[in-house]
Short mmCIF file of C-alpha atoms and ligand atoms in Angstrom, two decimals:
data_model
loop_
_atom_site.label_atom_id
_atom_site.label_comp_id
_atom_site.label_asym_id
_atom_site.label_seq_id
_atom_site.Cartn_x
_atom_site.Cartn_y
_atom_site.Cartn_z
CA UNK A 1 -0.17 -25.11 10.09
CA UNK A 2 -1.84 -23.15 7.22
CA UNK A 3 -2.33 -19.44 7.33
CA UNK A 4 -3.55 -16.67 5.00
CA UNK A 5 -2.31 -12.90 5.19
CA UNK A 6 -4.34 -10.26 4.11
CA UNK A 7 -3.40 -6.72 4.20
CA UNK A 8 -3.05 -3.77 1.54
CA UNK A 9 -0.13 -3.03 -0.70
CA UNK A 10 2.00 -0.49 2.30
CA UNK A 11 0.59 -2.14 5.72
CA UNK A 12 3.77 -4.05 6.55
CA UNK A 13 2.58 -7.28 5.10
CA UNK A 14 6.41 -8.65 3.86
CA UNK A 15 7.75 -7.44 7.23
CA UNK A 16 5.21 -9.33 9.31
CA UNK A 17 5.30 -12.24 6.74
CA UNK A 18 9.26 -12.83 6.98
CA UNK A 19 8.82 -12.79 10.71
CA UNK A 20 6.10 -15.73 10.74
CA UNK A 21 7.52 -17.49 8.15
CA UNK A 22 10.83 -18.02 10.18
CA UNK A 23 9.53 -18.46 13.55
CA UNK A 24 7.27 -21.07 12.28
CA UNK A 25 9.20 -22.97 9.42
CA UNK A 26 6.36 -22.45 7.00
CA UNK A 27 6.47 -22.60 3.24
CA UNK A 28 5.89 -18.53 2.11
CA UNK A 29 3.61 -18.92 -0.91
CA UNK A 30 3.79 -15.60 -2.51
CA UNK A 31 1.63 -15.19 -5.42
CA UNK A 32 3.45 -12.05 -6.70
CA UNK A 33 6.70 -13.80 -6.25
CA UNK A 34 5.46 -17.30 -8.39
CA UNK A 35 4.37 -14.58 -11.22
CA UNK A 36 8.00 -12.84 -10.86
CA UNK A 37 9.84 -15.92 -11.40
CA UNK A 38 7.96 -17.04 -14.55
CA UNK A 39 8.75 -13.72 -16.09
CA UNK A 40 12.67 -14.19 -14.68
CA UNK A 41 12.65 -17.74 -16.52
CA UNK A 42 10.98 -16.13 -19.41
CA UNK A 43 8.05 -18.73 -19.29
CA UNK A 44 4.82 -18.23 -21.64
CA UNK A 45 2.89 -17.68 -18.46
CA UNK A 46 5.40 -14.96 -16.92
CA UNK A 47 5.28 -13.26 -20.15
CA UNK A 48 1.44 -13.20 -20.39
CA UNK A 49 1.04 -12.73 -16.20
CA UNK A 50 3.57 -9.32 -17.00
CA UNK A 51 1.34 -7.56 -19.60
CA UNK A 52 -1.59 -7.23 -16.40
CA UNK A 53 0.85 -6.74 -13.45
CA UNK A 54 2.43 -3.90 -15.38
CA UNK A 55 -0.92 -2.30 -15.33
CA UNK A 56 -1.49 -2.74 -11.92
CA UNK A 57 -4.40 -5.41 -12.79
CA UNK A 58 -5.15 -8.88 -11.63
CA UNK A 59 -3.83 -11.60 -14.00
CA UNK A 60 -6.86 -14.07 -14.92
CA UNK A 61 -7.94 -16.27 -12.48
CA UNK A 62 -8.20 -18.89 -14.91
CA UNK A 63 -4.32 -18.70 -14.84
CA UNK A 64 -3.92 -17.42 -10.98
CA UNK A 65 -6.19 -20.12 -9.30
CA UNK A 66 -4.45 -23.62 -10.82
CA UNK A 67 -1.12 -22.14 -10.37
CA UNK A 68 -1.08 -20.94 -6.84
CA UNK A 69 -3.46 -24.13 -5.90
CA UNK A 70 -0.39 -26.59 -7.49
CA UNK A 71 1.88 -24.83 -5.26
CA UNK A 72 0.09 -25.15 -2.00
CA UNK A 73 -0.29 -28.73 -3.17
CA UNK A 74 3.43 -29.30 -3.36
CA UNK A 75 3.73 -27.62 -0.01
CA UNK A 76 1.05 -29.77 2.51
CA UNK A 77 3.75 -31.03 4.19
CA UNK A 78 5.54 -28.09 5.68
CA UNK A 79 2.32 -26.14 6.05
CA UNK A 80 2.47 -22.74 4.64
CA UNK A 81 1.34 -19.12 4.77
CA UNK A 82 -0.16 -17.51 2.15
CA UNK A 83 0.20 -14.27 0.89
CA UNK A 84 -1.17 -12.00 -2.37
CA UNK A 85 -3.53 -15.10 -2.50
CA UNK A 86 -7.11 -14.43 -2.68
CA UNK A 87 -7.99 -11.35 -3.94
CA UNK A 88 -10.99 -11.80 -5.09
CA UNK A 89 -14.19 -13.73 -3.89
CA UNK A 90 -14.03 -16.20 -6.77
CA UNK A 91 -10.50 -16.94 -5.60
CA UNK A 92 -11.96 -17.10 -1.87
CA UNK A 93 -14.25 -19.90 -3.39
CA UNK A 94 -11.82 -21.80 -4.84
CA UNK A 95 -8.91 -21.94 -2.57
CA UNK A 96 -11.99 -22.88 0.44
CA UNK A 97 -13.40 -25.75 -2.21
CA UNK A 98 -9.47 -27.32 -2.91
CA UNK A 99 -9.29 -27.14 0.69
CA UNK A 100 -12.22 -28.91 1.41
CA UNK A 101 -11.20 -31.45 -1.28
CA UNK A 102 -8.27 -32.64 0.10
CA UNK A 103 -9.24 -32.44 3.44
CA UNK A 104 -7.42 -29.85 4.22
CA UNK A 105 -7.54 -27.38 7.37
CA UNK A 106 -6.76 -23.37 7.39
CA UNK A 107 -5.59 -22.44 10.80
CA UNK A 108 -5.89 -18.95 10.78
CA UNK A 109 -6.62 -15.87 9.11
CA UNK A 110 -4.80 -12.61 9.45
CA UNK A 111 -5.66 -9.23 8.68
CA UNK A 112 -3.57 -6.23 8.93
CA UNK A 113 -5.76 -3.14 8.83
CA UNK A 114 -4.59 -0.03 7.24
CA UNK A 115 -6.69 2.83 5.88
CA UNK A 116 -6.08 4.00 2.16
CA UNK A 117 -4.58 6.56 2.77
CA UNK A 118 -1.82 5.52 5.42
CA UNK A 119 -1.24 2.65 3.02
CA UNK A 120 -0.39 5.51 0.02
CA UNK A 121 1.74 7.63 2.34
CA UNK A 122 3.67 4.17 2.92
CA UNK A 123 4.04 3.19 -0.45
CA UNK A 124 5.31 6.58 -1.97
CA UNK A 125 7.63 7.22 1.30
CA UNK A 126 9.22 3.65 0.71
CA UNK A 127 13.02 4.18 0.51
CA UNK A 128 15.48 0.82 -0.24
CA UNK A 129 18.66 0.55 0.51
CA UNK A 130 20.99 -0.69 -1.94
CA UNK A 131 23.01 -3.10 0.67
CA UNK A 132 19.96 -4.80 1.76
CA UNK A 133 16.49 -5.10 0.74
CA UNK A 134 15.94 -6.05 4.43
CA UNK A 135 17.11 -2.53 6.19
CA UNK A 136 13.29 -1.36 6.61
CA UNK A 137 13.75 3.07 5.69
CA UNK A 138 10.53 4.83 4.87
CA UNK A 139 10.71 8.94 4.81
CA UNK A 140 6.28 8.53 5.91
CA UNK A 141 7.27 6.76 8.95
CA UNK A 142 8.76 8.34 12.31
CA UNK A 143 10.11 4.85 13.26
CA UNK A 144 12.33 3.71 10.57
CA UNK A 145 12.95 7.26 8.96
CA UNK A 146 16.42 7.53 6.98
CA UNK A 147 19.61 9.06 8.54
CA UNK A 148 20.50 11.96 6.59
CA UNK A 149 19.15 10.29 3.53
CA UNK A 150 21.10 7.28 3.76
CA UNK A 151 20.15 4.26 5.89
CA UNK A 152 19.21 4.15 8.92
CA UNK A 153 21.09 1.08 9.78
CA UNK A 154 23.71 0.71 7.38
CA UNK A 155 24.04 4.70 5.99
CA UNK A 156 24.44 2.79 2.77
CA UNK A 157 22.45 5.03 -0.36
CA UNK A 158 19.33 4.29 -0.66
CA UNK A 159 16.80 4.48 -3.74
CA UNK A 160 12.67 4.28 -4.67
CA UNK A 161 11.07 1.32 -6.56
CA UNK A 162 9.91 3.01 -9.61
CA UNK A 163 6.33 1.09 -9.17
CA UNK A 164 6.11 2.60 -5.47
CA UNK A 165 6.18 6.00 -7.34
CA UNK A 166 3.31 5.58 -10.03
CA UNK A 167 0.56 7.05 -8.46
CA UNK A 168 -1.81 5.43 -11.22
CA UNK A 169 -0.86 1.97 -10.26
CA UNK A 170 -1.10 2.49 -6.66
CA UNK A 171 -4.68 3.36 -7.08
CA UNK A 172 -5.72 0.33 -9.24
CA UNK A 173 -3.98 -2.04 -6.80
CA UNK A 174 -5.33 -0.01 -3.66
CA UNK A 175 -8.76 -0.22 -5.33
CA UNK A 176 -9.02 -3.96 -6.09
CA UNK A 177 -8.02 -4.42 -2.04
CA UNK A 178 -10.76 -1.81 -0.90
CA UNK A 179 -13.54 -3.28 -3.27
CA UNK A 180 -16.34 -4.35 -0.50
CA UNK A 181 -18.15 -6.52 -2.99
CA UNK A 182 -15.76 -8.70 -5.06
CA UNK A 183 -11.99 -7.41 -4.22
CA UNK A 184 -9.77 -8.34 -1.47
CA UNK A 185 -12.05 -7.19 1.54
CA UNK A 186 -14.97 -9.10 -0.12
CA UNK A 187 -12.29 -12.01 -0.47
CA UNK A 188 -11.66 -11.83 3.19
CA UNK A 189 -15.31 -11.70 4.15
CA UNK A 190 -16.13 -14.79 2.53
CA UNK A 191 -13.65 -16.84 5.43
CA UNK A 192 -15.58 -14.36 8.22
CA UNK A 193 -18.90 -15.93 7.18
CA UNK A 194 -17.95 -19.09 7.35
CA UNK A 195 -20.40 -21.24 9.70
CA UNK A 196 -18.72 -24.44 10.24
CA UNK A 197 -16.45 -25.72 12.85
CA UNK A 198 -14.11 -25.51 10.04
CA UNK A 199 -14.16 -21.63 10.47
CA UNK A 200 -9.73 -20.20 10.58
CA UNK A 201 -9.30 -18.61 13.69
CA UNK A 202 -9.12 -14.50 12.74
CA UNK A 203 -6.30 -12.68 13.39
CA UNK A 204 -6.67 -8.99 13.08
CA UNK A 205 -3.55 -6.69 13.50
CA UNK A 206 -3.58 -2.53 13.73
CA UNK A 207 -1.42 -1.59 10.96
CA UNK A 208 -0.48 2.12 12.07
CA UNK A 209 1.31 0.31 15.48
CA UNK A 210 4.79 -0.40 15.05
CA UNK A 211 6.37 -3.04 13.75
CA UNK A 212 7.38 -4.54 17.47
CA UNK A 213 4.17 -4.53 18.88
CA UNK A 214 2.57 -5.61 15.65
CA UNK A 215 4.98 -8.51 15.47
CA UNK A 216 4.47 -9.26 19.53
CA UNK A 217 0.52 -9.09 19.25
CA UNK A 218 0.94 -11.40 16.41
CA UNK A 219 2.91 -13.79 17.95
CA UNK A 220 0.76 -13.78 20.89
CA UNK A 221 -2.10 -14.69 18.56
CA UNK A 222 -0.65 -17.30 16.78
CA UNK A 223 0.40 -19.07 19.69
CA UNK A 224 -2.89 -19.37 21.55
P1 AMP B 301 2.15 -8.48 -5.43
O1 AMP B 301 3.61 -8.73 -5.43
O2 AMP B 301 1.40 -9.36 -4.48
O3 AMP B 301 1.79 -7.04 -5.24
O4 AMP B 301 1.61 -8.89 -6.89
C1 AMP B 301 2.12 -8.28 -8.04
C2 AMP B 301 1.13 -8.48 -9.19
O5 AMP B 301 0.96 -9.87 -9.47
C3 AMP B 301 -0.29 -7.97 -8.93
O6 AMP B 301 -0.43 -6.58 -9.13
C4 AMP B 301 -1.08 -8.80 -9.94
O7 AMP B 301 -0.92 -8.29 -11.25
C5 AMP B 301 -0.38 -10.14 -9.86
N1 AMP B 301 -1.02 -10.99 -8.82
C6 AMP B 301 -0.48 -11.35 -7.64
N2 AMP B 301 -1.35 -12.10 -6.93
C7 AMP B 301 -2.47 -12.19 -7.68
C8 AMP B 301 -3.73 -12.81 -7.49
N3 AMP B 301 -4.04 -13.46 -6.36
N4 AMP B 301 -4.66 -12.72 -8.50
C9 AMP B 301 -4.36 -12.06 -9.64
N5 AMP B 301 -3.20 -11.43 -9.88
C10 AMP B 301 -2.25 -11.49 -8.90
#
């Protein structure tokens, strides 16, 4: 099974993601993650990719498109889902044409909605806890709001990702995803307008629900 994610920097995107990616065995292609391990190795790429993701920018597509492409090549097999990966309509185009190509088929589409603002409150309220990276603590969010300013499931400390802090860089990021005509929405419209039979299945989530009955409705979907 293949499967996109789409959903702005702060909607719950990672939390959702882990969950599918486990319950369905699928190969998490994260484009974010591909770039962060280039610059870990110290590659030419990572070091290039670094000097527009410290800006909050998109790294060329000329380097984006092969490289993610190569990696869902190398993961057909297991299927996988998809995630930072398009962002733009040009990527849209490309990732549908390689598809096409290789006779390929992209089950679904999912969409986690979440307006600008809620997705800032997120971002800036973001609190991780030094134990685990999976104990979910935000101070914008009733549900999973630390314990006396220490975990909420471990009381370990807990501290803020510097990036989830610079305001600047939220913006850029929040207004590549919220560009109607060539960002991430405009990405996502291109797979609504398909007119095929080849057309994913849409999946579209409310991002302001919890995490349960996100991850139930989800599940539900996924399994029709
Ligand atoms: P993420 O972890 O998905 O927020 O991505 C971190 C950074 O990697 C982004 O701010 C971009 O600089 C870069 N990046 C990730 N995915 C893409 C993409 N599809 N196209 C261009 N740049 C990307």
């Amino acid at each position: 099974m293949n499967i996109i994610i789409f959903g702005p920097n702060g909607s719950g995107k990672g939390t959702q993601s882990s969950l599918i990616r486990n319950e369905l065995g699928l190969a998490h292609i994260e484009s974010g993650d591909i770039f962060r391990d280039h610059i870990s190795n110290g590659t030419e790429l990572g070091m290039l990719a670094k000097t527009y993701m410290d800006k909050g920018e998109l790294v060329p597509d000329e380097i984006t498109i092969p490289m993610v492409l190569n990696a869902l090549k190398d993961n057909q097999e297991k299927g996988w889902l998809l995630d930072g990966f398009p962002r733009n309509v040009v990527q849209s185009e490309k990732l549908w044409e390689a598809l096409q190509l290789e006779g390929l088929k992209l089950d679904f589409v999912i969409e986690i909605l979440l307006d600008r603002e809620d997705a800032r409150k997120r971002i800036v309220g973001r609190r991780i806890c030094v134990n685990s990276s999976h104990h979910p603590n935000n101070v914008n969010i009733d549900a999973i709001i630390p314990i006396d300013g220490k975990c909420r499931i471990c009381q370990a400390e807990l501290k803020v990702r510097p990036d989830d802090q610079d305001e600047v860089a939220i913006n850029k990021r929040h207004n590549i995803y919220y560009d109607k005509n060539a960002g991430t929405l405009a990405a996502i419209d291109f797979f609504k307008n398909v007119t095929t039979e080849k057309k994913p299945v849409f999946i579209i989530l409310k991002g302001n629900d919890s995490i349960e009955n996100i991850k139930m409705d989800l599940l539900s979907k996924l399994k029709m």
